[in-house]
Amino acid sequence: MGYDYFEKTALDKAFYGERLLPRLPRAVFDVHTHVNLWEHVKNVPKERIMDDWAFQCGYVMSAQDARYYFDTMFPGIKYEINAFAFPIREADIEASNEYIAQCIRTQAVRSGFMCIKPEYSVEYVEEMLEKHNFSGVKPYPDMVSGKKGAEVGIFDFMTRGQFALAEKLGMLVMMHLPRAGRMPDDRNVAELKEIRNEFPKIKLCIAHFGRCFTPYHFSQAIEKMGEDIHWPYFDTAAVLNPEVYELALTTLSPERILFGTDEPIFLWHGKRTWTKTGYQNLAREDFAWNTHSEGRKTEAGYTFYVYEQVNNIL
């Protein structure tokens, strides 16, 4: 079942039992997981996969596989997920959305979001949201750009009409910010403030702390957003840096911070190192991007990346 490289070692069991489980709540809700089937992404070109380290780690995870992964990593607690499609432009997003809807109906997931494209009419989105009991929407820059960090505007991949609909229905918007400058990019800051002014009742969650994987970017975002930093929700998906968490927990209300893992991307063993504005993934598993810079002996001591994430949060 699932990815061959996924393995829970004796080291992982000890790390979890000694350092995590005693401090974890008895129920955990993961707001950021990608659930889909192979047939939904089978037409994604290989060059797209090889151009993105995250895709190389994994871009298929059925609800059944998700249950297996999380039960394996987090035994002894009730672990539930919010699911949405893997938002790759070449994927069959419509079929992925139907699968998420099926998972909601069968209670294979706790809740799910509809992945949207800017060309979807407001009428179509509203019909899908209400018909399938979605709890929110997942726009994504890739729907128009074909790459992360693209120099596109927020309204290029989620229209004002779609924002107005989400506000009207009380649906959460799970927003992955564009642009190489991440959240503190002046254009992102301006557009976020514009969204708040134009849609004052919108529920917005900014994924990955605004792609602020280093304290430099998040401190800049806090400074530039001013009091508006307290308006959106943020999720923790793919964020490992403890200094980012320290900034978040000392600046934001805990009610505005939502836990997320971004699985199936982080099923491997490893950690990160950081420069001022960037990061390097260190992994035990043999991904194409992995240079094994610390050597196999050191890598043997790695635990699950997600365990490192949870430990840093705690």
Short mmCIF file of C-alpha atoms in Angstrom, two decimals:
data_model
loop_
_atom_site.label_atom_id
_atom_site.label_comp_id
_atom_site.label_asym_id
_atom_site.label_seq_id
_atom_site.Cartn_x
_atom_site.Cartn_y
_atom_site.Cartn_z
CA MET A 1 0.00 0.00 0.00
CA GLY A 2 1.24 3.48 -0.87
CA TYR A 3 4.86 4.49 -1.43
CA ASP A 4 7.51 1.81 -1.11
CA TYR A 5 9.88 4.13 0.71
CA PHE A 6 7.41 4.77 3.55
CA GLU A 7 8.70 2.88 6.56
CA LYS A 8 8.37 3.38 10.29
CA THR A 9 11.62 2.46 12.02
CA ALA A 10 12.47 1.66 15.62
CA LEU A 11 13.96 5.15 15.86
CA ASP A 12 10.66 6.65 14.70
CA LYS A 13 8.70 4.63 17.26
CA ALA A 14 10.98 5.80 20.06
CA PHE A 15 10.88 9.45 18.92
CA TYR A 16 7.09 9.40 18.74
CA GLY A 17 6.54 7.55 22.00
CA GLU A 18 9.00 9.57 24.04
CA ARG A 19 8.88 13.07 22.56
CA LEU A 20 5.52 13.52 20.80
CA LEU A 21 2.72 11.30 22.09
CA PRO A 22 2.89 12.49 25.74
CA ARG A 23 2.40 16.10 24.53
CA LEU A 24 -0.10 15.56 21.73
CA PRO A 25 -3.83 16.20 22.14
CA ARG A 26 -6.00 13.09 21.88
CA ALA A 27 -7.51 14.40 18.63
CA VAL A 28 -5.68 16.11 15.77
CA PHE A 29 -7.21 17.73 12.70
CA ASP A 30 -4.92 18.16 9.69
CA VAL A 31 -6.33 20.90 7.45
CA HIS A 32 -3.91 20.49 4.53
CA THR A 33 -3.69 17.13 2.77
CA HIS A 34 -3.85 16.23 -0.93
CA VAL A 35 -6.05 13.22 -1.67
CA ASN A 36 -6.44 11.82 -5.18
CA LEU A 37 -6.09 8.73 -7.34
CA TRP A 38 -3.50 7.84 -9.97
CA GLU A 39 -5.98 8.23 -12.82
CA HIS A 40 -6.44 11.88 -11.86
CA VAL A 41 -2.77 12.72 -12.50
CA LYS A 42 -1.66 10.11 -15.02
CA ASN A 43 -1.46 12.70 -17.80
CA VAL A 44 0.82 15.10 -15.91
CA PRO A 45 4.01 15.26 -18.02
CA LYS A 46 7.10 13.66 -16.52
CA GLU A 47 9.05 16.88 -16.98
CA ARG A 48 6.58 18.65 -14.69
CA ILE A 49 7.23 16.06 -11.98
CA MET A 50 11.00 16.22 -12.38
CA ASP A 51 10.92 20.03 -12.27
CA ASP A 52 9.43 20.08 -8.75
CA TRP A 53 11.05 18.41 -5.75
CA ALA A 54 7.70 18.12 -3.99
CA PHE A 55 6.09 16.24 -6.87
CA GLN A 56 9.06 13.87 -6.89
CA CYS A 57 8.29 12.95 -3.28
CA GLY A 58 4.71 12.02 -4.04
CA TYR A 59 1.61 13.38 -5.72
CA VAL A 60 -0.89 10.52 -5.32
CA MET A 61 -2.62 9.60 -2.06
CA SER A 62 -5.97 7.87 -1.86
CA ALA A 63 -8.12 8.28 1.24
CA GLN A 64 -7.32 4.66 2.09
CA ASP A 65 -3.59 5.31 1.83
CA ALA A 66 -3.94 8.48 3.90
CA ARG A 67 -5.60 6.47 6.66
CA TYR A 68 -2.72 4.00 6.58
CA TYR A 69 -0.03 6.70 6.67
CA PHE A 70 -1.54 8.68 9.53
CA ASP A 71 -2.50 5.62 11.58
CA THR A 72 1.10 4.45 11.20
CA MET A 73 2.66 7.79 12.12
CA PHE A 74 0.20 8.83 14.84
CA PRO A 75 -1.06 5.77 16.73
CA GLY A 76 -2.94 6.32 19.95
CA ILE A 77 -4.76 9.48 18.88
CA LYS A 78 -7.74 10.32 16.70
CA TYR A 79 -6.23 11.81 13.54
CA GLU A 80 -8.62 13.29 10.97
CA ILE A 81 -7.97 15.19 7.77
CA ASN A 82 -9.31 17.87 5.49
CA ALA A 83 -8.62 16.87 1.90
CA PHE A 84 -8.34 18.54 -1.48
CA ALA A 85 -6.97 17.63 -4.87
CA PHE A 86 -3.34 17.94 -5.89
CA PRO A 87 -3.68 21.22 -7.82
CA ILE A 88 -1.57 20.52 -10.89
CA ARG A 89 -2.73 22.28 -14.05
CA GLU A 90 -2.42 19.15 -16.21
CA ALA A 91 -4.32 16.96 -13.72
CA ASP A 92 -7.98 16.01 -14.07
CA ILE A 93 -9.21 18.45 -11.45
CA GLU A 94 -12.88 17.75 -12.09
CA ALA A 95 -12.43 14.01 -11.44
CA SER A 96 -10.31 14.80 -8.37
CA ASN A 97 -13.06 17.03 -7.00
CA GLU A 98 -15.62 14.26 -7.56
CA TYR A 99 -13.37 11.86 -5.66
CA ILE A 100 -13.05 14.27 -2.73
CA ALA A 101 -16.84 14.61 -2.74
CA GLN A 102 -17.14 10.81 -2.59
CA CYS A 103 -14.70 10.71 0.32
CA ILE A 104 -16.82 13.29 2.17
CA ARG A 105 -20.02 11.28 1.56
CA THR A 106 -18.46 8.04 2.80
CA GLN A 107 -16.73 9.81 5.71
CA ALA A 108 -13.35 8.62 4.47
CA VAL A 109 -12.20 12.17 5.27
CA ARG A 110 -13.49 14.60 7.91
CA SER A 111 -14.02 17.37 5.36
CA GLY A 112 -12.92 18.48 1.92
CA PHE A 113 -12.37 21.51 -0.29
CA MET A 114 -13.15 22.00 -3.96
CA CYS A 115 -10.13 22.82 -6.10
CA ILE A 116 -11.15 25.68 -8.40
CA LYS A 117 -9.92 27.18 -11.64
CA PRO A 118 -10.40 30.84 -12.59
CA GLU A 119 -12.43 29.82 -15.65
CA TYR A 120 -15.06 28.12 -13.48
CA SER A 121 -18.24 30.18 -13.47
CA VAL A 122 -19.66 31.32 -10.17
CA GLU A 123 -22.79 29.31 -10.92
CA TYR A 124 -20.82 26.10 -11.46
CA VAL A 125 -18.74 26.57 -8.31
CA GLU A 126 -21.84 27.28 -6.21
CA GLU A 127 -23.61 24.21 -7.57
CA MET A 128 -20.62 21.99 -6.81
CA LEU A 129 -20.06 23.41 -3.33
CA GLU A 130 -23.65 22.89 -2.26
CA LYS A 131 -24.19 19.56 -4.04
CA HIS A 132 -21.11 17.91 -2.57
CA ASN A 133 -20.98 19.45 0.90
CA PHE A 134 -17.51 20.95 0.45
CA SER A 135 -16.32 23.14 3.32
CA GLY A 136 -14.13 25.46 1.29
CA VAL A 137 -12.25 26.12 -1.93
CA LYS A 138 -8.65 25.62 -2.96
CA PRO A 139 -7.41 28.04 -5.63
CA TYR A 140 -3.83 27.66 -6.79
CA PRO A 141 -1.39 29.69 -8.93
CA ASP A 142 -0.53 26.58 -10.95
CA MET A 143 -3.97 26.73 -12.54
CA VAL A 144 -2.75 29.66 -14.66
CA SER A 145 1.04 29.60 -14.34
CA GLY A 146 2.20 26.00 -14.40
CA LYS A 147 4.78 26.64 -11.67
CA LYS A 148 5.14 27.62 -8.02
CA GLY A 149 6.10 31.13 -7.06
CA ALA A 150 4.93 32.43 -10.43
CA GLU A 151 4.70 36.15 -10.99
CA VAL A 152 0.92 36.19 -11.20
CA GLY A 153 -1.63 38.04 -9.13
CA ILE A 154 -4.06 36.46 -6.70
CA PHE A 155 -7.03 37.56 -8.80
CA ASP A 156 -5.49 35.83 -11.82
CA PHE A 157 -6.21 32.41 -10.30
CA MET A 158 -9.26 33.23 -8.15
CA THR A 159 -11.73 35.74 -9.55
CA ARG A 160 -13.53 38.39 -7.59
CA GLY A 161 -16.78 36.63 -8.35
CA GLN A 162 -15.43 33.46 -6.76
CA PHE A 163 -14.26 35.42 -3.71
CA ALA A 164 -17.71 36.97 -3.38
CA LEU A 165 -19.31 33.53 -3.55
CA ALA A 166 -16.98 32.10 -0.88
CA GLU A 167 -17.81 35.05 1.33
CA LYS A 168 -21.56 34.62 0.76
CA LEU A 169 -21.48 30.90 1.54
CA GLY A 170 -19.06 31.19 4.47
CA MET A 171 -16.59 28.89 2.73
CA LEU A 172 -12.93 28.91 3.74
CA VAL A 173 -10.46 29.88 1.01
CA MET A 174 -7.18 27.94 1.28
CA MET A 175 -4.77 30.36 -0.39
CA HIS A 176 -1.29 29.45 -1.67
CA LEU A 177 0.35 32.80 -2.37
CA PRO A 178 2.19 33.44 -5.65
CA ARG A 179 5.40 35.31 -6.49
CA ALA A 180 9.02 34.61 -5.65
CA GLY A 181 8.94 37.19 -2.84
CA ARG A 182 6.42 35.06 -0.92
CA MET A 183 3.94 36.72 1.45
CA PRO A 184 5.94 39.94 2.04
CA ASP A 185 6.06 40.72 -1.68
CA ASP A 186 4.56 44.22 -1.83
CA ARG A 187 2.04 43.13 -4.46
CA ASN A 188 0.88 40.19 -2.35
CA VAL A 189 0.49 42.47 0.67
CA ALA A 190 -1.49 44.98 -1.39
CA GLU A 191 -3.77 42.30 -2.82
CA LEU A 192 -4.38 40.70 0.58
CA LYS A 193 -5.39 44.10 1.97
CA GLU A 194 -7.59 44.61 -1.07
CA ILE A 195 -9.29 41.26 -0.46
CA ARG A 196 -9.96 42.17 3.15
CA ASN A 197 -11.44 45.54 2.21
CA GLU A 198 -13.55 44.20 -0.65
CA PHE A 199 -14.68 40.99 1.09
CA PRO A 200 -14.68 41.84 4.82
CA LYS A 201 -16.42 38.62 5.89
CA ILE A 202 -14.22 36.26 3.86
CA LYS A 203 -12.61 33.34 5.68
CA LEU A 204 -9.07 33.15 4.31
CA CYS A 205 -6.39 30.68 5.32
CA ILE A 206 -2.92 31.46 4.00
CA ALA A 207 -1.16 28.15 3.44
CA HIS A 208 2.43 27.51 4.60
CA PHE A 209 2.48 30.75 6.65
CA GLY A 210 2.44 32.53 3.30
CA ARG A 211 5.29 30.32 2.02
CA CYS A 212 7.42 31.95 4.73
CA PHE A 213 9.72 29.03 5.42
CA THR A 214 12.30 31.28 7.08
CA PRO A 215 11.89 33.84 9.89
CA TYR A 216 13.20 36.54 7.54
CA HIS A 217 10.19 36.27 5.25
CA PHE A 218 7.64 35.91 8.05
CA SER A 219 9.01 38.86 10.03
CA GLN A 220 8.80 40.95 6.85
CA ALA A 221 5.21 39.80 6.32
CA ILE A 222 4.27 40.74 9.88
CA GLU A 223 5.82 44.18 9.47
CA LYS A 224 4.21 44.93 6.11
CA MET A 225 0.76 43.59 6.97
CA GLY A 226 0.55 45.61 10.17
CA GLU A 227 -2.67 44.99 12.07
CA ASP A 228 -3.99 43.06 9.07
CA ILE A 229 -1.67 40.18 10.02
CA HIS A 230 -4.30 39.23 12.64
CA TRP A 231 -7.08 38.92 10.05
CA PRO A 232 -6.38 35.67 8.11
CA TYR A 233 -5.83 32.16 9.31
CA PHE A 234 -2.48 30.49 8.61
CA ASP A 235 -1.63 26.83 8.25
CA THR A 236 1.61 25.11 9.18
CA ALA A 237 1.91 22.83 6.12
CA ALA A 238 5.53 22.24 5.01
CA VAL A 239 6.90 24.67 7.63
CA LEU A 240 9.65 23.25 9.83
CA ASN A 241 11.69 26.23 11.04
CA PRO A 242 11.25 26.66 14.83
CA GLU A 243 11.92 30.41 14.60
CA VAL A 244 8.95 30.81 12.24
CA TYR A 245 6.78 29.06 14.83
CA GLU A 246 8.17 31.27 17.59
CA LEU A 247 7.25 34.37 15.57
CA ALA A 248 3.80 33.00 14.79
CA LEU A 249 3.00 31.93 18.34
CA THR A 250 4.14 35.24 19.83
CA THR A 251 2.38 37.37 17.18
CA LEU A 252 -0.84 35.61 16.28
CA SER A 253 -3.76 34.26 18.23
CA PRO A 254 -3.49 30.46 18.46
CA GLU A 255 -7.02 30.33 17.05
CA ARG A 256 -5.62 31.69 13.77
CA ILE A 257 -3.00 28.93 13.38
CA LEU A 258 -4.22 25.68 11.81
CA PHE A 259 -2.18 22.48 11.74
CA GLY A 260 -1.39 20.96 8.35
CA THR A 261 1.17 18.55 6.92
CA ASP A 262 0.89 18.79 3.10
CA GLU A 263 0.94 15.01 2.78
CA PRO A 264 1.76 12.96 0.71
CA ILE A 265 4.80 15.18 0.11
CA PHE A 266 6.44 14.58 3.50
CA LEU A 267 6.30 10.85 4.09
CA TRP A 268 10.09 10.64 4.13
CA HIS A 269 12.71 10.81 6.86
CA GLY A 270 14.62 14.05 7.08
CA LYS A 271 14.86 17.66 8.11
CA ARG A 272 15.83 21.08 6.77
CA THR A 273 18.65 23.57 7.03
CA TRP A 274 18.19 27.25 6.28
CA THR A 275 19.90 30.29 4.88
CA LYS A 276 18.48 33.76 5.45
CA THR A 277 15.94 33.42 2.67
CA GLY A 278 16.00 29.76 1.60
CA TYR A 279 16.08 26.17 2.74
CA GLN A 280 17.60 22.81 1.87
CA ASN A 281 15.79 19.52 2.35
CA LEU A 282 17.85 16.70 3.83
CA ALA A 283 16.40 13.23 3.33
CA ARG A 284 17.31 9.60 3.82
CA GLU A 285 15.31 8.41 0.83
CA ASP A 286 16.71 8.38 -2.72
CA PHE A 287 14.82 11.19 -4.45
CA ALA A 288 16.25 12.71 -7.61
CA TRP A 289 16.82 16.02 -5.81
CA ASN A 290 18.60 14.44 -2.83
CA THR A 291 22.36 14.99 -2.77
CA HIS A 292 22.79 13.05 0.50
CA SER A 293 25.00 15.90 1.70
CA GLU A 294 25.20 14.68 5.31
CA GLY A 295 26.05 11.10 4.36
CA ARG A 296 24.28 7.81 4.92
CA LYS A 297 25.54 7.38 8.48
CA THR A 298 23.96 10.65 9.61
CA GLU A 299 20.83 10.00 7.57
CA ALA A 300 20.27 6.75 9.45
CA GLY A 301 19.46 8.94 12.47
CA TYR A 302 16.73 10.93 10.71
CA THR A 303 13.15 10.53 11.86
CA PHE A 304 10.01 11.38 9.89
CA TYR A 305 10.03 14.95 8.60
CA VAL A 306 6.51 15.37 10.01
CA TYR A 307 7.76 14.28 13.44
CA GLU A 308 10.38 17.05 13.26
CA GLN A 309 7.64 19.49 12.30
CA VAL A 310 5.35 18.48 15.18
CA ASN A 311 8.25 18.48 17.63
CA ASN A 312 9.19 22.02 16.64
CA ILE A 313 5.60 23.19 17.06
CA LEU A 314 5.36 21.60 20.49
#
